[in-house]
Coordinates of C-alpha atoms in Angstrom, one line a residue:
X1 CA -16.4 0.3 -23.6
X2 CA -19.0 -0.1 -20.8
X3 CA -21.0 2.7 -19.5
X4 CA -19.7 2.3 -16.1
X5 CA -16.2 2.6 -17.6
X6 CA -17.0 5.9 -19.4
X7 CA -18.2 7.4 -16.2
X8 CA -16.0 10.5 -15.3
X9 CA -16.9 10.1 -11.7
X10 CA -17.8 7.0 -9.8
X11 CA -20.3 8.3 -7.4
X12 CA -20.4 5.4 -5.4
X13 CA -16.5 5.2 -4.8
X14 CA -16.5 8.8 -4.0
X15 CA -19.3 8.5 -1.5
X16 CA -17.1 5.6 0.1
X17 CA -14.3 7.9 0.2
X18 CA -16.2 10.7 2.0
X19 CA -16.8 8.3 4.9
X20 CA -13.3 9.0 6.0
X21 CA -13.9 12.7 6.2
X22 CA -16.4 12.2 9.0
X23 CA -13.8 12.6 11.7
X24 CA -12.7 15.8 10.4
X25 CA -15.8 17.4 9.4
X26 CA -14.9 20.4 11.5
X27 CA -11.9 21.0 9.3
X28 CA -13.8 20.1 6.3
X29 CA -16.5 22.7 6.8
X30 CA -13.9 25.1 7.6
X31 CA -12.1 24.7 4.2
X32 CA -15.6 25.0 2.6
X33 CA -16.1 28.4 4.2
X34 CA -12.6 29.6 3.2
X35 CA -13.5 28.5 -0.4
X36 CA -16.8 30.7 -0.3
X37 CA -15.0 33.7 0.9
X38 CA -12.2 33.3 -1.7
X39 CA -15.0 33.2 -4.3
X40 CA -16.6 36.5 -3.0
X41 CA -13.1 38.3 -2.5
X42 CA -12.0 37.3 -5.8
X43 CA -15.1 38.9 -7.7
X44 CA -15.4 42.1 -5.2
X45 CA -11.9 43.3 -6.3
X46 CA -12.9 43.8 -10.0
X47 CA -16.2 45.4 -8.9
X48 CA -14.5 47.9 -6.5
X49 CA -12.2 48.6 -9.4
X50 CA -15.1 49.4 -11.6
X51 CA -16.5 51.7 -9.2
X52 CA -13.4 53.4 -8.6
X53 CA -12.8 54.3 -12.4
X54 CA -16.3 55.2 -13.0
X55 CA -16.9 57.3 -9.9
X56 CA -13.7 58.9 -9.5
X57 CA -11.1 58.5 -12.2
X58 CA -13.3 58.9 -15.2
X59 CA -15.0 62.1 -13.6
X60 CA -11.6 63.1 -12.2
X61 CA -13.2 63.4 -8.8
X62 CA -10.8 62.7 -5.6
X63 CA -13.8 62.4 -3.2
X64 CA -14.0 58.7 -1.8
X65 CA -11.2 57.5 -4.1
X66 CA -9.0 56.8 -0.9
X67 CA -12.1 54.6 0.5
X68 CA -11.9 52.4 -2.7
X69 CA -8.2 51.9 -2.6
X70 CA -8.4 51.0 1.3
X71 CA -11.1 48.5 0.5
X72 CA -9.1 46.9 -2.2
X73 CA -6.2 46.6 0.3
X74 CA -8.4 45.0 3.1
X75 CA -10.1 42.5 0.4
X76 CA -6.4 41.5 -0.7
X77 CA -5.4 40.9 2.8
X78 CA -8.5 38.8 3.6
X79 CA -8.2 37.0 0.1
X80 CA -4.5 36.0 1.1
X81 CA -5.5 35.0 4.7
X82 CA -8.3 32.7 3.2
X83 CA -5.9 31.4 0.5
X84 CA -3.2 30.3 3.3
X85 CA -5.9 28.7 5.5
X86 CA -7.5 27.3 2.6
X87 CA -4.4 25.7 1.1
X88 CA -2.7 24.3 4.6
X89 CA -6.1 22.9 5.8
X90 CA -7.0 21.3 2.4
X91 CA -3.7 19.5 2.5
X92 CA -4.0 18.7 6.2
X93 CA -7.3 17.3 5.4
X94 CA -6.0 14.9 2.7
X95 CA -3.1 13.6 4.6
X96 CA -5.3 12.9 7.6
X97 CA -7.7 10.8 5.6
X98 CA -4.9 9.0 3.6
X99 CA -3.3 8.2 7.1
X100 CA -6.5 6.5 8.2
X101 CA -7.1 4.5 4.9
X102 CA -3.4 3.5 4.9
X103 CA -3.6 2.2 8.3
X104 CA -6.9 0.3 7.7
X105 CA -5.3 -0.9 4.4
X106 CA -2.2 -2.3 6.2
X107 CA -4.2 -3.9 9.1
X108 CA -6.3 -5.6 6.4
X109 CA -3.3 -6.8 4.5
X110 CA -1.8 -8.3 8.0
X111 CA -4.5 -10.6 7.9
X112 CA -4.6 -11.9 4.5
X113 CA -3.8 -15.9 4.0
X114 CA -0.7 -16.8 2.8
X115 CA -2.4 -17.9 -0.2
X116 CA -3.0 -14.4 -1.2
X117 CA 0.8 -13.5 -1.0
X118 CA 1.5 -16.8 -2.9
X119 CA -0.6 -15.1 -5.9
X120 CA 0.1 -11.4 -5.5
X121 CA 3.1 -9.1 -6.5
X122 CA 4.7 -7.5 -3.8
X123 CA 5.4 -4.5 -5.7
X124 CA 1.7 -3.9 -6.5
X125 CA 1.0 -3.8 -2.8
X126 CA 3.6 -1.6 -2.0
X127 CA 2.2 0.7 -4.8
X128 CA -1.2 0.5 -3.1
X129 CA 0.1 1.2 0.1
X130 CA 2.4 4.3 -1.0
X131 CA 2.2 5.8 -4.2
X132 CA -1.7 5.2 -4.7
X133 CA -2.1 6.8 -1.3
X134 CA -0.5 9.9 -2.0
X135 CA -2.7 10.1 -5.1
X136 CA -5.8 10.0 -2.8
X137 CA -4.4 12.7 -0.6
X138 CA -4.2 14.8 -3.7
X139 CA -7.9 14.5 -4.2
X140 CA -8.5 16.6 -1.3
X141 CA -5.3 18.9 -1.1
X142 CA -5.3 19.7 -4.8
X143 CA -8.4 18.1 -6.4
X144 CA -11.8 18.3 -4.8
X145 CA -11.6 21.6 -3.1
X146 CA -9.7 23.4 -5.8
X147 CA -12.5 22.3 -8.2
X148 CA -15.3 23.4 -5.9
X149 CA -13.4 26.7 -5.3
X150 CA -12.9 27.5 -9.1
X151 CA -16.7 26.4 -9.9
X152 CA -17.7 28.8 -7.0
X153 CA -15.5 31.5 -8.5
X154 CA -17.0 31.2 -11.8
X155 CA -20.5 31.4 -10.5
X156 CA -20.0 34.5 -8.5
X157 CA -18.0 36.2 -11.1
X158 CA -20.7 35.3 -13.8
X159 CA -23.2 36.9 -11.4
X160 CA -21.2 40.1 -10.8
X161 CA -20.7 40.2 -14.6
X162 CA -24.4 40.0 -15.5
X163 CA -25.2 42.6 -12.7
X164 CA -22.6 44.9 -13.9
X165 CA -23.5 44.7 -17.7
X166 CA -25.7 41.9 -19.3
X167 CA -24.9 42.8 -22.8
X168 CA -21.1 42.4 -22.4
X169 CA -21.6 39.2 -20.2
X170 CA -23.6 37.6 -23.3
X171 CA -20.4 37.9 -25.2
X172 CA -18.5 36.2 -22.6
X173 CA -21.0 33.4 -22.0
X174 CA -21.3 32.7 -25.8
X175 CA -17.8 31.4 -25.8
X176 CA -18.3 29.4 -22.8
X177 CA -19.8 26.4 -24.4
X178 CA -16.9 25.8 -26.5
X179 CA -14.4 25.6 -23.4
X180 CA -16.9 23.3 -21.6
X181 CA -17.2 21.0 -24.5
X182 CA -13.5 20.7 -24.7
X183 CA -13.0 20.1 -21.0
X184 CA -15.6 17.4 -20.9
X185 CA -13.7 15.6 -23.8
X186 CA -10.3 16.3 -21.9
X187 CA -11.7 14.6 -18.8
X188 CA -12.9 11.5 -20.5
X189 CA -9.7 10.8 -22.3
X190 CA -7.7 11.9 -19.3
X191 CA -9.4 9.2 -17.2
X192 CA -8.7 6.5 -19.6
X193 CA -5.0 7.8 -19.9
X194 CA -4.6 7.8 -16.1
X195 CA -5.9 4.3 -15.7
X196 CA -3.3 3.0 -18.1
X197 CA -0.6 5.2 -16.3
X198 CA -1.4 3.6 -12.9
X199 CA -1.2 0.1 -14.5
X200 CA 2.1 0.8 -15.9
X201 CA 3.4 2.2 -12.7
X202 CA 2.3 -1.0 -10.8
X203 CA 4.1 -3.1 -13.4
X204 CA 7.3 -1.0 -13.1
X205 CA 7.4 -1.3 -9.1
X206 CA 6.7 -4.9 -9.3
X207 CA 9.5 -5.5 -11.7
X208 CA 12.0 -3.4 -10.0
X209 CA 11.2 -4.7 -6.7
X210 CA 11.5 -8.3 -7.7
X211 CA 14.9 -7.9 -9.6
X212 CA 16.2 -5.9 -6.8
X213 CA 15.3 -8.7 -4.3
X214 CA 16.7 -11.4 -6.6
X215 CA 19.7 -9.2 -7.8
X216 CA 22.3 -12.1 -6.6
X217 CA 20.6 -14.6 -8.9
X218 CA 20.6 -12.4 -11.9
X219 CA 24.3 -11.8 -11.5
X220 CA 25.2 -15.4 -10.8
X221 CA 23.3 -16.3 -14.1
X222 CA 24.4 -13.3 -16.0
X223 CA 21.0 -12.1 -16.9
X224 CA 21.8 -8.4 -16.6
X225 CA 21.4 -7.8 -20.2
X226 CA 18.2 -9.8 -20.6
X227 CA 16.6 -8.0 -17.5
X228 CA 17.8 -4.7 -18.9
X229 CA 15.9 -5.2 -22.1
X230 CA 12.8 -6.2 -20.1
X231 CA 13.2 -3.1 -18.1
X232 CA 13.4 -0.9 -21.1
X233 CA 10.4 -2.4 -22.7
X234 CA 8.4 -1.8 -19.4
X235 CA 9.8 1.7 -19.0
X236 CA 8.8 2.5 -22.6
X237 CA 5.2 1.5 -21.9
X238 CA 5.4 3.7 -18.8
X239 CA 6.5 6.6 -20.8
X240 CA 3.8 6.0 -23.5
X241 CA 1.1 6.1 -20.9
X242 CA 2.4 9.4 -19.4
X243 CA 2.8 10.6 -23.1
X244 CA -0.7 10.3 -23.7
X245 CA -1.8 12.5 -20.8
X246 CA 0.9 15.3 -22.0
X247 CA -0.7 15.2 -25.5
X248 CA -4.2 15.5 -24.1
X249 CA -2.9 18.4 -22.1
X250 CA -1.1 20.1 -25.0
X251 CA -4.2 20.1 -27.1
X252 CA -6.7 21.4 -24.5
X253 CA -4.7 24.4 -22.8
X254 CA -4.0 26.0 -25.8
X255 CA -7.7 25.9 -26.9
X256 CA -8.6 27.2 -23.5
X257 CA -6.1 30.0 -23.7
X258 CA -7.1 30.9 -27.3
X259 CA -10.7 31.3 -26.2
X260 CA -9.9 33.6 -23.3
X261 CA -7.6 35.7 -25.5
X262 CA -10.7 36.0 -28.4
X263 CA -13.1 36.9 -25.6
X264 CA -10.9 39.4 -24.2
X265 CA -10.6 40.8 -27.6
X266 CA -14.4 41.0 -28.5
X267 CA -15.0 42.7 -25.1
X268 CA -12.4 45.1 -25.8
X269 CA -13.9 45.8 -29.2
X270 CA -17.5 45.7 -28.7
X271 CA -17.3 47.3 -25.0
X272 CA -14.8 50.1 -26.4
X273 CA -17.2 51.0 -29.4
X274 CA -20.1 51.3 -26.9
X275 CA -18.3 53.2 -24.2
X276 CA -17.2 55.7 -27.1
X277 CA -20.4 55.7 -29.1
X278 CA -23.4 55.3 -27.1
X279 CA -22.4 55.0 -23.5
X280 CA -23.9 51.6 -22.9
X281 CA -20.8 50.4 -21.4
X282 CA -18.5 52.5 -19.2
X283 CA -14.7 52.4 -19.0
X284 CA -15.0 50.8 -15.6
X285 CA -17.3 48.1 -16.9
X286 CA -14.6 47.5 -19.6
X287 CA -11.7 47.4 -17.1
X288 CA -13.6 45.2 -14.9
X289 CA -14.7 42.6 -17.6
X290 CA -11.1 42.5 -18.8
X291 CA -10.1 41.5 -15.2
X292 CA -12.9 39.1 -14.8
X293 CA -12.5 37.3 -17.9
X294 CA -9.4 35.4 -16.9
X295 CA -11.2 34.8 -13.5
X296 CA -13.7 33.1 -15.5
X297 CA -11.6 31.2 -18.1
X298 CA -8.7 30.5 -16.1
X299 CA -10.7 28.2 -13.4
X300 CA -12.0 26.4 -16.3
X301 CA -8.4 25.4 -17.4
X302 CA -7.6 24.8 -13.8
X303 CA -10.7 22.7 -13.1
X304 CA -9.3 20.4 -16.2
X305 CA -6.0 20.3 -14.6
X306 CA -7.3 19.6 -11.1
X307 CA -9.6 17.0 -12.5
X308 CA -6.5 15.2 -13.7
X309 CA -5.3 15.2 -9.9
X310 CA -8.7 14.2 -8.9
X311 CA -9.2 11.5 -11.5
X312 CA -5.6 9.9 -10.6
X313 CA -6.8 10.1 -7.0
X314 CA -9.9 8.3 -7.8
X315 CA -8.3 5.8 -9.9
X316 CA -5.8 5.3 -7.0
X317 CA -8.6 4.9 -4.5
X318 CA -10.4 2.3 -6.7
X319 CA -7.4 0.4 -6.6
X320 CA -6.9 0.5 -2.9
X321 CA -10.6 -0.4 -2.3
X322 CA -10.3 -3.3 -4.4
X323 CA -7.6 -4.5 -1.9
X324 CA -9.7 -3.5 1.1
X325 CA -12.5 -5.5 -0.5
X326 CA -10.7 -8.5 -0.9
X327 CA -11.8 -11.3 1.6
X328 CA -8.8 -13.5 1.8
X329 CA -8.6 -13.6 5.6
X330 CA -8.5 -17.0 7.4
X331 CA -11.8 -17.4 9.2
X332 CA -11.1 -16.0 12.8
X333 CA -14.5 -16.9 14.3
X334 CA -13.1 -18.7 17.1
X335 CA -13.7 -17.5 20.5
X336 CA -11.6 -19.6 22.9
X337 CA -8.1 -18.3 24.1
X338 CA -5.4 -20.7 23.9
X339 CA -3.2 -20.7 27.0
X340 CA -0.4 -23.0 27.9
X341 CA -0.9 -26.0 25.7
X342 CA 0.2 -29.4 27.2
X343 CA 1.1 -30.0 23.5
X344 CA -0.8 -33.1 22.2
X345 CA -1.3 -32.7 18.6
X346 CA -3.7 -34.8 16.4
X347 CA -4.4 -34.4 12.5
X348 CA -7.5 -36.3 11.7
X349 CA -8.2 -37.2 8.1
X350 CA -6.8 -34.0 6.8
X351 CA -7.1 -32.9 3.2
X352 CA -5.6 -29.8 1.8
X353 CA -4.6 -28.3 -1.5
X354 CA -3.0 -25.2 -2.5
X355 CA -4.7 -25.3 -6.0
X356 CA -8.0 -26.7 -6.6
X357 CA -8.0 -30.3 -7.4
X358 CA -4.5 -30.8 -6.6
X359 CA -4.3 -32.4 -3.2
X360 CA -1.0 -31.8 -1.1
X361 CA -2.2 -33.7 1.7
X362 CA -4.4 -36.7 1.1
X363 CA -6.3 -37.5 4.4
X364 CA -3.4 -37.5 6.8
X365 CA -3.9 -38.7 10.3
X366 CA -1.1 -38.5 12.8
X367 CA -0.8 -38.0 16.8
X368 CA 1.7 -36.3 18.6
X369 CA 2.0 -36.7 22.5
X370 CA 2.9 -33.8 24.8
X371 CA 6.5 -33.2 25.1
X372 CA 7.5 -35.6 22.2
X373 CA 10.1 -34.6 19.5
X374 CA 8.7 -35.6 16.2
X375 CA 10.9 -35.6 13.0
X376 CA 9.1 -35.4 9.7
X377 CA 11.0 -36.8 6.7
X378 CA 10.4 -37.1 3.0
X379 CA 11.2 -36.3 -0.7
X380 CA 10.9 -32.5 -1.7
X381 CA 7.2 -32.0 -2.2
X382 CA 5.9 -34.8 0.1
X383 CA 4.1 -32.2 2.2
X384 CA 6.3 -31.8 5.3
X385 CA 6.1 -27.9 5.4
X386 CA 2.4 -28.0 4.8
X387 CA 2.1 -29.6 8.2
X388 CA 3.6 -26.4 9.6
X389 CA 1.6 -24.1 7.7
X390 CA -1.7 -25.7 8.6
X391 CA -0.8 -26.1 12.2
X392 CA -0.5 -22.2 12.4
X393 CA -3.5 -21.9 10.3
X394 CA -1.6 -19.9 7.6
X395 CA -4.1 -22.0 5.3
X396 CA -7.4 -23.5 6.0
X397 CA -7.7 -27.2 5.4
X398 CA -10.3 -28.5 2.8
X399 CA -11.6 -31.4 5.1
X400 CA -10.7 -33.1 8.4
X401 CA -9.8 -31.7 11.9
X402 CA -6.6 -30.6 13.5
X403 CA -6.5 -30.6 17.2
X404 CA -4.3 -29.4 20.0
X405 CA -4.9 -30.7 23.3
X406 CA -8.2 -32.2 22.2
X407 CA -9.7 -28.9 20.9
X408 CA -10.2 -28.0 17.3
X409 CA -7.8 -25.1 16.5
X410 CA -10.6 -23.4 14.4
X411 CA -12.3 -22.6 17.9
X412 CA -9.3 -20.8 18.9
X413 CA -8.6 -17.2 18.3
X414 CA -5.7 -17.0 15.7
X415 CA -3.5 -14.7 18.0
X416 CA -3.8 -16.9 20.9
X417 CA -3.2 -20.1 18.9
X418 CA 0.0 -18.7 17.1
X419 CA 1.3 -17.1 20.6
X420 CA 1.5 -20.8 21.8
X421 CA 3.6 -22.0 18.7
X422 CA 7.0 -20.7 17.8
X423 CA 8.3 -21.6 14.3
X424 CA 11.9 -21.6 13.0
X425 CA 12.1 -21.5 9.2
X426 CA 14.6 -22.8 6.9
X427 CA 14.6 -19.2 5.3
X428 CA 15.3 -16.9 8.2
X429 CA 13.9 -13.6 7.7
X430 CA 15.5 -10.6 9.5
X431 CA 14.2 -7.0 9.4
X432 CA 16.7 -4.2 8.9
X433 CA 16.8 -3.3 12.8
X434 CA 19.1 -4.3 15.7
X435 CA 19.4 -7.8 16.7
X436 CA 17.6 -7.2 20.0
X437 CA 14.4 -6.1 18.0
X438 CA 14.5 -8.9 15.6
X439 CA 14.5 -11.3 18.6
X440 CA 11.7 -9.5 20.5
X441 CA 10.1 -8.2 17.3
X442 CA 9.3 -5.1 19.5
X443 CA 7.2 -7.0 22.1
X444 CA 7.4 -4.8 25.0
X445 CA 6.8 -7.7 27.5
X446 CA 10.2 -9.0 26.7
X447 CA 13.1 -7.2 28.2
X448 CA 16.6 -7.3 27.0
X449 CA 17.8 -9.1 30.4
X450 CA 15.2 -11.8 29.5
X451 CA 16.7 -11.9 25.8
X452 CA 20.4 -12.2 27.3
X453 CA 19.4 -14.9 29.8
X454 CA 17.7 -16.9 27.0
X455 CA 20.7 -16.6 24.7
X456 CA 23.0 -17.9 27.6
X457 CA 20.7 -20.6 28.0
X458 CA 21.1 -21.8 24.3
X459 CA 24.7 -21.0 24.1
X460 CA 24.8 -17.9 21.8
X461 CA 25.2 -15.0 24.2
X462 CA 29.0 -14.8 23.5
X463 CA 28.4 -15.0 19.6
X464 CA 26.0 -11.9 19.9
X465 CA 28.4 -9.9 22.2
X466 CA 31.2 -10.8 19.6
X467 CA 29.3 -8.5 17.2
X468 CA 30.0 -4.6 17.1
X469 CA 27.4 -3.1 19.5
X470 CA 26.2 -6.6 20.6
X471 CA 22.5 -6.8 20.8
X472 CA 22.2 -3.3 19.4
X473 CA 24.0 -4.3 16.2
X474 CA 21.9 -3.4 13.1
X475 CA 21.7 -6.4 10.7
X476 CA 20.6 -4.3 7.8
X477 CA 18.0 -5.3 5.2
X478 CA 17.1 -9.3 5.5
X479 CA 20.0 -9.8 7.7
X480 CA 22.5 -9.3 5.1
X481 CA 25.4 -8.3 7.7
X482 CA 25.2 -11.8 9.2
X483 CA 25.9 -15.4 8.0
X484 CA 23.2 -17.9 7.2
X485 CA 24.2 -19.8 10.3
X486 CA 24.3 -16.8 12.6
X487 CA 20.8 -15.7 11.0
X488 CA 19.5 -19.3 11.9
X489 CA 20.8 -18.8 15.4
X490 CA 19.0 -15.4 15.9
X491 CA 15.8 -17.2 14.9
X492 CA 16.5 -19.8 17.2
X493 CA 16.6 -17.3 19.9
X494 CA 13.5 -15.4 18.8
X495 CA 11.5 -18.6 19.2
X496 CA 12.9 -19.6 22.4
X497 CA 12.5 -16.4 24.2
X498 CA 8.6 -16.5 23.6
X499 CA 8.5 -19.7 25.8
X500 CA 6.2 -21.6 23.5
X501 CA 3.9 -24.7 24.2
X502 CA 4.7 -26.0 20.8
X503 CA 7.9 -25.8 18.6
X504 CA 8.1 -26.1 15.0
X505 CA 11.7 -26.3 13.4
X506 CA 12.6 -26.6 9.5
X507 CA 15.9 -27.5 10.6
X508 CA 18.0 -26.6 7.8
X509 CA 21.9 -26.4 8.4
X510 CA 23.3 -26.9 4.9
X511 CA 26.1 -24.5 3.7
X512 CA 26.9 -23.4 7.2
X513 CA 30.2 -23.6 9.1
X514 CA 30.8 -26.4 11.6
X515 CA 31.0 -24.0 14.4
X516 CA 27.6 -22.5 13.7
X517 CA 26.4 -26.1 13.2
X518 CA 27.6 -27.0 16.7
X519 CA 25.8 -24.0 18.2
X520 CA 22.6 -24.8 16.2
X521 CA 22.8 -28.3 17.6
X522 CA 23.1 -27.2 21.3
X523 CA 20.3 -24.6 20.6
X524 CA 18.1 -27.3 19.1
X525 CA 18.6 -29.7 22.2
X526 CA 17.9 -26.7 24.6
X527 CA 14.8 -25.4 23.1
X528 CA 13.1 -28.6 22.5
X529 CA 13.4 -29.9 26.0
X530 CA 10.1 -30.4 27.8
X531 CA 7.9 -29.2 25.0
X532 CA 6.4 -30.6 22.1
X533 CA 8.6 -30.2 19.2
X534 CA 7.9 -30.9 15.5
X535 CA 11.2 -30.8 13.3
X536 CA 11.4 -31.2 9.5
X537 CA 14.7 -33.1 9.6
X538 CA 17.6 -32.5 7.4
X539 CA 20.3 -34.0 9.8
X540 CA 20.7 -37.6 10.8
X541 CA 21.5 -36.6 14.6
X542 CA 18.2 -34.9 14.8
X543 CA 16.2 -38.0 13.4
X544 CA 18.1 -40.4 15.8
X545 CA 17.1 -38.2 18.7
X546 CA 13.4 -38.0 17.6
X547 CA 10.6 -39.9 19.7
X548 CA 9.0 -40.6 16.5
X549 CA 9.8 -40.3 12.7
X550 CA 7.0 -39.6 10.2
X551 CA 7.9 -40.7 6.7
X552 CA 5.8 -38.8 4.1
X553 CA 5.4 -39.2 0.3
X554 CA 3.2 -37.6 -2.2
X555 CA 1.0 -36.1 0.5
X556 CA 0.6 -39.3 2.7
X557 CA 2.2 -40.9 5.7
X558 CA 3.7 -44.1 4.4
X559 CA 5.6 -45.1 7.9
X560 CA 6.0 -44.0 11.1
X561 CA 8.1 -45.2 14.3
X562 CA 11.5 -44.9 16.1
X563 CA 14.8 -44.6 14.0
X564 CA 15.4 -48.2 15.0
X565 CA 12.0 -49.6 14.1
X566 CA 12.0 -48.1 10.7
X567 CA 15.4 -49.2 9.7
X568 CA 14.3 -53.0 10.7
X569 CA 11.8 -52.9 8.0
X570 CA 13.3 -54.5 5.0
X571 CA 12.6 -52.6 1.8
X572 CA 11.0 -49.9 4.0
X573 CA 10.7 -46.4 2.4
X574 CA 12.6 -44.8 5.4
X575 CA 15.5 -47.3 5.2
X576 CA 16.1 -46.5 1.5
X577 CA 15.8 -42.7 2.2
X578 CA 18.1 -43.1 5.1
X579 CA 20.8 -44.9 3.1
X580 CA 20.5 -42.7 0.0
X581 CA 20.1 -39.3 1.6
X582 CA 20.9 -39.1 5.2
X583 CA 23.5 -41.5 5.6
X584 CA 25.4 -39.9 2.5
X585 CA 25.2 -36.5 4.1
X586 CA 26.7 -37.6 7.4
X587 CA 29.6 -39.3 5.4
X588 CA 30.1 -36.4 3.4
X589 CA 30.1 -34.2 6.6

């Protein structure tokens, strides 16, 4: 294992994390002051006890005894107040820092290329944004300040011990190296164990998330037993990872406790003999030392325990920063703002590949005039959906140019470009929210009256009003309360209400009822009027109405023209596709 891997504390990582404390440095220093006061109050109580015993109890004097009692009560009160402020504001600081890191992480994730999501596990990203964030909060709430408090308490208590009786202090300090060495070993092995635990937690989250999302497929193909066995294996690895931490704890804490008990025994023996025989140690010294030994050894145990928390937080922070360091954003260096496109679209010798050396588009060139409806047809994998993805700059092309109204889309800001293009996908995604919010996507510039008017324009207002609570109907997660046809209608309205300059439709109407299909056809006719529309065509009616049909095969445009022009070509690709695929579908319908 490399030296870097063996480091108990990654200083650079910790420095990077502390940058997020700067907005809250007032609270940070306030917590530090509370820590310092706690250490002083903690050590002062045994000292006052020693004075009370030696000056009053041992000598059977009542004078000034009440003052010692009052002083102890005042110290206990201050200690309680400092403890309350310390715990609350340390936790507050941790949650505030995590809030800022989480917001930055989510904002960073929002800008990732689609390729990043193609290759990443959703479960892992959820772990980073939720579980790992809570571990980072613990660095401040239960780790860093707790460790500092315990170290400072040990330093102050040790100083008081030496001041009171250096001979007794020597006995205590002789036992410390054993506990310190055990603590160091414990920290090193716990770091490894927690890295393993975080890995297994991510694996478990990913597995569960994917299986819950795909539960219908698992049940359709009766894969419950197989997936159950896989889950047991992953869960077993997760358990073993945690058991390592339990094992290290079960070794360390008894050793620390035994060391503390042995030290108390030695102090009682040696101090007692000195108190009786040569008066080099007083009864007050003996009592104070018995009180202070737990104050010295307990922080050592707590430091090891809190270091576990701190280490888990640092491992989590490392994983989160790896996501933040990921450079998977689309180049958004364009400065021009796209406003109200006319709708001329041009692809000029565009090459593109999702995977290196496996081209999906092989130098295609096409022109779409403003206001035209263009249908793209072709076999699965021909590159139809890729054209949609590239027009919206979900991916960057390898070479070539894509222009809208004669402007290279790379010179436009991403947000302004995408605002001018509305997309209705084949796989409609709806959020667990109301129909209204799924249409507006919480855009405050779009009012409910505008949505209702748009719904009337494309003929689906009555359908929405027939649902319980109308536009306030909650469609639940992924829109499960609606049929596939109804979800498609909502997606049409979502696109139409933004009044886009360019419309892109992945027009899928398979497996929906005839009534929904008729509504979708009406909606399609309405929203494509007077705007440039690119449609991945699945239905013959759409193809016939298109101004131009682009026929694709294996990443190339093999034919283009009107429906009649392409059918006139003997042995043409489109004619064959039409007879085999589209005509058969219409006959079956």
